[in-house]
Short mmCIF file of C-alpha atoms and ligand atoms in Angstrom, two decimals:
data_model
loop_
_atom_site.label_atom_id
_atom_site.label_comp_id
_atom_site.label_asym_id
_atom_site.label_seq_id
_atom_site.Cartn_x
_atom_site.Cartn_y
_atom_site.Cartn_z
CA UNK E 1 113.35 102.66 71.69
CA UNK E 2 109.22 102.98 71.21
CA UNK E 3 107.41 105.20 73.36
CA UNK E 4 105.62 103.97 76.24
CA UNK E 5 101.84 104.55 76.06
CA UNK E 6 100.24 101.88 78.71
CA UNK E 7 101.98 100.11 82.00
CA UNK E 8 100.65 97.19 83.58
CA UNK E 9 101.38 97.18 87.57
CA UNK E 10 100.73 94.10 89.50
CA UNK E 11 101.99 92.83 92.84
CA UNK E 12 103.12 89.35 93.64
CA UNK E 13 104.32 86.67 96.15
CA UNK E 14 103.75 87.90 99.76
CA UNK E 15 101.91 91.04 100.69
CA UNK E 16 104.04 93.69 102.47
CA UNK E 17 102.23 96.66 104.03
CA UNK E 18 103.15 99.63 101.97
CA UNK E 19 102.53 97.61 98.69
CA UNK E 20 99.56 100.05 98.29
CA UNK E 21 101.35 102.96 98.74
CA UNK E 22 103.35 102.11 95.60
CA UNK E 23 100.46 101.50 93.44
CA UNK E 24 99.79 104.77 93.86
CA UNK E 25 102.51 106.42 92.97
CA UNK E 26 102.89 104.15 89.90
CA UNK E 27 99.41 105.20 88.91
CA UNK E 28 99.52 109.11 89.81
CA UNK E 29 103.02 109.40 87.98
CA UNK E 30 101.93 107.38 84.95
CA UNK E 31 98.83 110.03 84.26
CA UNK E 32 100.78 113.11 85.47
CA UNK E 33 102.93 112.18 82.19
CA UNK E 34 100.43 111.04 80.06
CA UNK E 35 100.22 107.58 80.06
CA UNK E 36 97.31 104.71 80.54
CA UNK E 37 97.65 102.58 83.51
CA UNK E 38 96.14 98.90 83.36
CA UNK E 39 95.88 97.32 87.20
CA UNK E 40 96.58 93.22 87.24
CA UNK E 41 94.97 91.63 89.98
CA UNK E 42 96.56 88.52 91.56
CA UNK E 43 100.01 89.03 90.10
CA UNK E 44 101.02 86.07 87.37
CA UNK E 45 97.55 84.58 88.12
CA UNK E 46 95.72 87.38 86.53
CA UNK E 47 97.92 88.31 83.88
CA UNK E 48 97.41 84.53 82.87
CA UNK E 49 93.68 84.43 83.29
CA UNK E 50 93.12 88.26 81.49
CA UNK E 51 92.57 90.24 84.93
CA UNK E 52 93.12 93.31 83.84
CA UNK E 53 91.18 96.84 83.71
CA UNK E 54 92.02 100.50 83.15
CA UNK E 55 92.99 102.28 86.21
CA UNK E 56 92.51 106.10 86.87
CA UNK E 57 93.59 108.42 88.78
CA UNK E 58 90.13 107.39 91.51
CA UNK E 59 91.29 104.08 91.17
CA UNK E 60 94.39 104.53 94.06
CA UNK E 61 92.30 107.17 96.30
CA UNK E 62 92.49 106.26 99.79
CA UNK E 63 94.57 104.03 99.90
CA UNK E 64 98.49 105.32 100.87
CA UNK E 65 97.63 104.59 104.40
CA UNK E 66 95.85 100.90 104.10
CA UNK E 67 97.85 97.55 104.23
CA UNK E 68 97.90 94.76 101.81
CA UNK E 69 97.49 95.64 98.28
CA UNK E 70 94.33 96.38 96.51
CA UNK E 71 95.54 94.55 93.60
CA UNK E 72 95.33 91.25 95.21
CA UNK E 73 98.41 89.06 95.48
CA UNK E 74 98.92 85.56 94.47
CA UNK E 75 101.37 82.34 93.55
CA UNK E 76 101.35 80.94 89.97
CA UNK E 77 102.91 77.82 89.34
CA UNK E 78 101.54 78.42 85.65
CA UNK E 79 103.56 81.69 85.22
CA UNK E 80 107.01 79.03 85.54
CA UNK E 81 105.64 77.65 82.28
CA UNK E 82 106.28 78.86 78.76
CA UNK E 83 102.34 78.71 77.37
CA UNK E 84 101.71 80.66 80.89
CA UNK E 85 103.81 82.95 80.34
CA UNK E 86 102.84 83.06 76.22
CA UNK E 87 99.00 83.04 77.53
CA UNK E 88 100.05 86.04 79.91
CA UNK E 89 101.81 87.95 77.11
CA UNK E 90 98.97 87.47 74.53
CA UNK E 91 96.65 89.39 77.31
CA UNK E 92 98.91 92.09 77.86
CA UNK E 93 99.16 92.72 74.23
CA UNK E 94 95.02 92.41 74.04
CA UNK E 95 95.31 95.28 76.76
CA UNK E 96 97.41 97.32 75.00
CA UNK E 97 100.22 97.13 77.59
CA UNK E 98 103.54 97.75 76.63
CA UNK E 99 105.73 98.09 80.14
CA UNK E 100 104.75 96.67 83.09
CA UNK E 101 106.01 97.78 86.74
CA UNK E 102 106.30 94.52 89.50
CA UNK E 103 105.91 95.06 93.15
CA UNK E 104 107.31 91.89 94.81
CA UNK E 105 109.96 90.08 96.16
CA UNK E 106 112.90 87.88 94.51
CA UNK E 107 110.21 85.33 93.47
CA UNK E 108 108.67 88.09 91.48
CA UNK E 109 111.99 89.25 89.89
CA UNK E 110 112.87 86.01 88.71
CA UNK E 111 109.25 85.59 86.97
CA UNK E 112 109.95 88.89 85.21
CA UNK E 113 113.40 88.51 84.70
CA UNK E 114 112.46 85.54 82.39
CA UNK E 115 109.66 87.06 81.08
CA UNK E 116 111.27 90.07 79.42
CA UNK E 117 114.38 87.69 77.73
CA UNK E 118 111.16 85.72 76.32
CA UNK E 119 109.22 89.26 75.09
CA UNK E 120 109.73 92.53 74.22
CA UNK E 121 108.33 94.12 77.54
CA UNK E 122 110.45 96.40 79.45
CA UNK E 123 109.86 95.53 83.43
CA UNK E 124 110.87 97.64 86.42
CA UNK E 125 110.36 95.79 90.17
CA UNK E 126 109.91 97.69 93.12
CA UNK E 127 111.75 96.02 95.80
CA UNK E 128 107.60 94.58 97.76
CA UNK E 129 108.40 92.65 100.63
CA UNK E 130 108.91 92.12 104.40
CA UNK E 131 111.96 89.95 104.67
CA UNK E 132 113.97 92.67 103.23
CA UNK E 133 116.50 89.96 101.37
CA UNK E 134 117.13 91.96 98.62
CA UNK E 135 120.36 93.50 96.85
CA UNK E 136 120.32 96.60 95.32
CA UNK E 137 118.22 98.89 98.26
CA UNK E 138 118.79 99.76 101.54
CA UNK E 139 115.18 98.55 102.80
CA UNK E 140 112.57 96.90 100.89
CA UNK E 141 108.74 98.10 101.34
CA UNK E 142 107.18 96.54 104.34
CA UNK E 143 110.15 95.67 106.12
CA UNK E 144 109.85 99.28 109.17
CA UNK E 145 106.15 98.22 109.53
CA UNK E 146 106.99 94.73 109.94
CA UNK E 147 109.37 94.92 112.22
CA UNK E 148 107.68 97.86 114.19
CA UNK E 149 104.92 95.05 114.41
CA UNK E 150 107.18 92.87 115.76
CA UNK E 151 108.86 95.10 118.53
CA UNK E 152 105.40 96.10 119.55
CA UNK E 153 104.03 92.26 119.94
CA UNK E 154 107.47 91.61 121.97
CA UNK E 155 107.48 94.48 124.30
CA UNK E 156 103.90 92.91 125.15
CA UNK E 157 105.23 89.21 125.73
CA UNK E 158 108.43 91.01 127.69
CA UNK E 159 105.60 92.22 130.64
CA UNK E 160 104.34 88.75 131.21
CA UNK E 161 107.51 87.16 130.88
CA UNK E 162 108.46 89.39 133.97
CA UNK E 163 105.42 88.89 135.35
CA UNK E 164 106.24 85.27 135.22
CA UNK E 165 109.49 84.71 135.29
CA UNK E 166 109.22 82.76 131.51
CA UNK E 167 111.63 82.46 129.33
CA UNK E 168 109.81 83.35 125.68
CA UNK E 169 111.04 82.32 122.31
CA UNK E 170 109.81 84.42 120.23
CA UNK E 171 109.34 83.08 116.32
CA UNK E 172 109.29 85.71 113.79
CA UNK E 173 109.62 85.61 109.55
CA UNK E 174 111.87 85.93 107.55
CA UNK E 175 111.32 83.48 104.71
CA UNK E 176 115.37 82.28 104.59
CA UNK E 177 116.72 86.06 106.07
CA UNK E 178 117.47 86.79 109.65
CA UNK E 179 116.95 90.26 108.95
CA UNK E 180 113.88 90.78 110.93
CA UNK E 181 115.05 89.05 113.71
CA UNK E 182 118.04 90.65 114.36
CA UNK E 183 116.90 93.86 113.97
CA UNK E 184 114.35 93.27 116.47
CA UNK E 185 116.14 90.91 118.58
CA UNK E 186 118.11 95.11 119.26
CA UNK E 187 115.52 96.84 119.45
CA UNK E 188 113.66 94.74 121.61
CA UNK E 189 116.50 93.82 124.15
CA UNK E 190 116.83 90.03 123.15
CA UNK E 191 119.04 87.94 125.03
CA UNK E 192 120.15 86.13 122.28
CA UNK E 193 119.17 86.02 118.35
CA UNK E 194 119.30 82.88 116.24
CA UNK E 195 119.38 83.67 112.94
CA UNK E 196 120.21 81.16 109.45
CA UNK E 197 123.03 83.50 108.59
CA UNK E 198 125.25 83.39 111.39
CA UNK E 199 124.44 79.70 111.09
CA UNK E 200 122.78 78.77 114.44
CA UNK E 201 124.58 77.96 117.01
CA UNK E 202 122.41 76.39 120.01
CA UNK E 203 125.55 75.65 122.03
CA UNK E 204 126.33 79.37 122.38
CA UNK E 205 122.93 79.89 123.42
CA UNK E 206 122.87 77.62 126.11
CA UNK E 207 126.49 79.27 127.16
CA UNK E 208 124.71 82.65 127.18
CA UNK E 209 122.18 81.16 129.36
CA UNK E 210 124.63 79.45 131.88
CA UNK E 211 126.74 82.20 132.11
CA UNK E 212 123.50 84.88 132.01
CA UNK E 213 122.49 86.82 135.20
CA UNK E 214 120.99 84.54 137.68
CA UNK E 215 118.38 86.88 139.43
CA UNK E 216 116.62 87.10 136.06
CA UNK E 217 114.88 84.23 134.59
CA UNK E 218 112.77 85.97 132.39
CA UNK E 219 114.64 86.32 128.69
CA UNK E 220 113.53 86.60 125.22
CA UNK E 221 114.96 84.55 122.98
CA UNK E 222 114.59 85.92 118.81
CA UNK E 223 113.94 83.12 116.19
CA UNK E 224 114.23 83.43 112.09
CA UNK E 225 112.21 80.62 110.80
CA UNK E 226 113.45 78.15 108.85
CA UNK E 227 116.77 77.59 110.77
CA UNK E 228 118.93 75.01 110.73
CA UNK E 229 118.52 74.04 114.14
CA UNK E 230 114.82 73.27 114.32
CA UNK E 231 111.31 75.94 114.68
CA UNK E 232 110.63 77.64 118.08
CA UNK E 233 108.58 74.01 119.40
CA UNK E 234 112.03 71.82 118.85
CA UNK E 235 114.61 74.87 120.58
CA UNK E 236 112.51 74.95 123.09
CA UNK E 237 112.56 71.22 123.88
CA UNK E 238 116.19 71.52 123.86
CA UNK E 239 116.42 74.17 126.33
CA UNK E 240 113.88 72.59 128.57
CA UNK E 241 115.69 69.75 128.46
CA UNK E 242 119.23 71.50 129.43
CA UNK E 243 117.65 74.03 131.90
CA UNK E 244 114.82 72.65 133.31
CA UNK E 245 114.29 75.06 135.69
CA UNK E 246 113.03 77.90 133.18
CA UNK E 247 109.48 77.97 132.70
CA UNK E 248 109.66 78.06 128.75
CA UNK E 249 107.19 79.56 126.36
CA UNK E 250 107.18 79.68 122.81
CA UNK E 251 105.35 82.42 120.95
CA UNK E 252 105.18 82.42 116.88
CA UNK E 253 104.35 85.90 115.81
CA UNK E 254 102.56 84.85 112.02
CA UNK E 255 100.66 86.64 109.71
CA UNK E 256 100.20 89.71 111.75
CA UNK E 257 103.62 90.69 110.71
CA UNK E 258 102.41 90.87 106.98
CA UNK E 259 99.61 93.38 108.12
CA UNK E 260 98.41 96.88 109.41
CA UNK E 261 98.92 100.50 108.46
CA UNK E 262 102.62 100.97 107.11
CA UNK E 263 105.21 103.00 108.60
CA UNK E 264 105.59 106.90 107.42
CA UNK E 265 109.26 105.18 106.19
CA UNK E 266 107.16 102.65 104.38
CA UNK E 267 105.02 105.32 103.07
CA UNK E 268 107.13 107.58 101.75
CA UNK E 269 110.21 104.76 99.98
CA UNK E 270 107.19 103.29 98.12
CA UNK E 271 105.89 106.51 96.29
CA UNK E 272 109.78 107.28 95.84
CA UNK E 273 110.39 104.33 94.32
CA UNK E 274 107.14 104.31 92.60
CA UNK E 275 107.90 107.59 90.67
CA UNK E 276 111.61 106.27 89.70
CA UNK E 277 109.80 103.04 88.21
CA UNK E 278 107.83 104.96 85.57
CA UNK E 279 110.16 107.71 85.04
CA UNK E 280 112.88 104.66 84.74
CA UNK E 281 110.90 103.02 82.43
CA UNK E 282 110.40 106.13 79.95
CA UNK E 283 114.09 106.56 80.10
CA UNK E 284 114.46 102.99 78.65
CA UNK E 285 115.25 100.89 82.19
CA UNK E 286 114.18 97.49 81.79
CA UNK E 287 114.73 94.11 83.91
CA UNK E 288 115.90 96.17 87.01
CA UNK E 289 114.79 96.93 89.92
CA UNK E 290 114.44 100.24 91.39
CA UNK E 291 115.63 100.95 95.40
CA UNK E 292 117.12 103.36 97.70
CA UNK E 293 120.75 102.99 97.87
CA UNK E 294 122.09 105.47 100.65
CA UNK E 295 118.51 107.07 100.73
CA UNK E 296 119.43 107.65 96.74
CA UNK E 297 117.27 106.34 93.82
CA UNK E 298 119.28 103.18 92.40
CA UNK E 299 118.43 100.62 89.55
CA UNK E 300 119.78 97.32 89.96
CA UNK E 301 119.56 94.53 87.42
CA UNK E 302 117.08 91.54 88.46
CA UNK E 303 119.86 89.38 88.52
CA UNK E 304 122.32 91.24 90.95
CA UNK E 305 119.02 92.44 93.04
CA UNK E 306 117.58 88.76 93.57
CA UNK E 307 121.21 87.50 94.54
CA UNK E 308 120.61 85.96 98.18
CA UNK E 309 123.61 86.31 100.37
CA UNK E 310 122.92 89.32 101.25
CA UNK E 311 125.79 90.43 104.48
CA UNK E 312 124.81 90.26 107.79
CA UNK E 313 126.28 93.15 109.77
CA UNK E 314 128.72 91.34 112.43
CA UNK E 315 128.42 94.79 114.76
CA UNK E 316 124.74 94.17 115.01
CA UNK E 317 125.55 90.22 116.72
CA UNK E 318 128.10 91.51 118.93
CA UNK E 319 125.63 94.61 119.48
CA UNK E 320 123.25 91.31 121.54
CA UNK E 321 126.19 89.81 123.14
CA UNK E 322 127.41 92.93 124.40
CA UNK E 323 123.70 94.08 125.51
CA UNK E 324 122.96 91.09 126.80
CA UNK E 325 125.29 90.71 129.61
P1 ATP O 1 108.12 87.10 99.02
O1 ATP O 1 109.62 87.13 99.09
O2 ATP O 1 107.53 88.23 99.79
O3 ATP O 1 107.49 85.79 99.34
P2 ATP O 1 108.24 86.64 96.17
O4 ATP O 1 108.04 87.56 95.03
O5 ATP O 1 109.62 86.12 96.37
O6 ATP O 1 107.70 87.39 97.48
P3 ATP O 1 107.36 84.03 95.27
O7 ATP O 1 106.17 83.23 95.64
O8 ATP O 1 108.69 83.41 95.44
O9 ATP O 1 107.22 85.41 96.04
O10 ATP O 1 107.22 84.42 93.72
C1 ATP O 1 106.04 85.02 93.20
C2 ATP O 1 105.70 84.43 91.85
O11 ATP O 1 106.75 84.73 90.91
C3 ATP O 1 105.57 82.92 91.79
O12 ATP O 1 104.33 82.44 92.26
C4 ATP O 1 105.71 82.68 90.29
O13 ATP O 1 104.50 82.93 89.61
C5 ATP O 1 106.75 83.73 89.89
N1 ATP O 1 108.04 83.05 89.78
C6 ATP O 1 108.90 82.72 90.76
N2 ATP O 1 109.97 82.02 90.28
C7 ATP O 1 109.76 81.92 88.94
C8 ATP O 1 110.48 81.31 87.87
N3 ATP O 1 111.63 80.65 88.06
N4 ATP O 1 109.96 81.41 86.62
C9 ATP O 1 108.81 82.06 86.39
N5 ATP O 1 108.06 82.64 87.36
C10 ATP O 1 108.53 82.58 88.62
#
């Protein structure tokens, strides 16, 4: 095993607020043991292009508490190629980097899963995104702000929808997971939660709806995006169409979800995980990923950590039916 002298850190795919907060940490740990840091902006992009610079401890002041990441994010279709990835390797190398720590989701992991059976680079990921559809931690980074985002926005729509009498459906992300919707769908008092994993059932809705209390027509009504039974526009055809009498709405929450301060949870998982990643990788961890298992540091492999049927907790659906009534 050589020594590690200089890690690369980058983030990648979508932003997640919090993804600063783990730059950090990767850059403070790195020179409380010694070690050169070397920021990549724009993810694959950059590493591709030769975006790189030296990064001191200045570099990451300030920043714990902003949102986004100051390392820029981006896509790279190049990155799935093997001269992209032999371009990105040759800059590394030009840089002096020998590990590299990736903040992103399972898009990331994949990219560096590849890219370290190609070269010798040892990667660790830290777990970067709001959907929180990976294996291998509890929560991913962004995923408390996010949905702390989303409960505020939908306590907001709730007044007006009792104002009103409306029946809201409210859209929220989730890339192919559920998992922000049906934690918020609780925490927000849905009536009902449509999520892909429970494999949406429209029928059952419209049950709920018939059989629902009659004195009050205002309900909220939690969408994942990219179900199977159509976005927020075409469910809420369908339930005009079966109950016209509700005054339907349809509100699609968007980017703001992505944004703003993170969460003290946020916070304080990404410098965890942040520390594990470089003390992981001078123990000799490579293509894993580092989370919180049972609020305990856990490495995962890429493979097992990017698998995507991750469990949906059947107490948490019959948690809405049960609250609903
Ligand atoms: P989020 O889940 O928040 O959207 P993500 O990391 O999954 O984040 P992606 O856009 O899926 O975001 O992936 C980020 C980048 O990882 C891609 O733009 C690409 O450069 C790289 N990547 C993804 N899949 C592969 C692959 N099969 N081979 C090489 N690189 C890949």
């Amino acid at each position: 095993m050589t020594q590690i002298k200089n890690i690369g850190v980058y983030t990648s795919g979508g932003d997640s607020p919090g993804m600063n907060a783990a730059i950090r940490a990767v850059v403070r740990t790195a020179i409380y043991y010694g070690l050169d840091v070397t920021g990549i902006r724009r993810g694959y992009d950059g590493m591709i292009k030769g975006d790189l610079f030296p990064m001191d401890r200045q570099s990451v002041s300030n920043i714990i508490q902003r949102g986004g990441t100051i390392l820029k994010t981006a896509r790279s279709e190049q990155f799935k190629t093997v001269e992209g990835r032999k371009q990105a390797f040759e800059n590394l190398k030009a840089h002096k980097v020998d590990a590299l720590v990736a903040i992103g989701g399972d898009g990331t992991f994949t990219g560096a899963k590849i890219f370290g059976q190609e070269y010798d680079m040892p990667i660790v990921g830290l777990p970067g995104t709001i959907d929180n559809d990976l294996c291998g931690t509890d929560f991913t980074i962004g995923y408390d702000t996010a949905i702390n985002t989303v409960i505020q926005a939908v306590d907001k729509i709730r007044d007006t929808a009792e104002s009103h009498d409306r029946l809201f459906i409210v859209e929220v992300m989730g890339r192919d997971s559920g998992l922000i919707a049906l934690r918020t769908g609780i925490a927000a008092g849905a009536e009902a939660i449509l999520i892909p994993e429970s494999k949406t059932d429209l029928q059952a809705v419209f049950e709920k709806l018939e059989r629902g209390r009659k004195d009050k027509k205002s309900k909220i009504i939690m969408l994942a995006e990219n179900g199977e039974a159509g976005d927020a526009f075409e469910i809420g055809r369908q339930i005009k169409e079966k109950f016209p009498n509700y005054d339907t709405r349809i509100s699609i929450l968007g980017h703001i979800q992505r944004g703003g301060s993170p969460s003290c949870m946020d916070r304080v998982l990404a410098s965890r995980v942040g520390v594990a990643a470089v003390e992981g990788l001078m123990a000799g961890h490579r293509n894993e990923m580092v989370g919180l298992i049972h609020n305990e540091i856990a490495f995962t492999p890429f493979d097992n950590a990017i698998k995507r049927n991750i469990d949906i907790n059947p107490d948490f659906l019959k948690i809405v039916d049960i609250l609903a009534t």
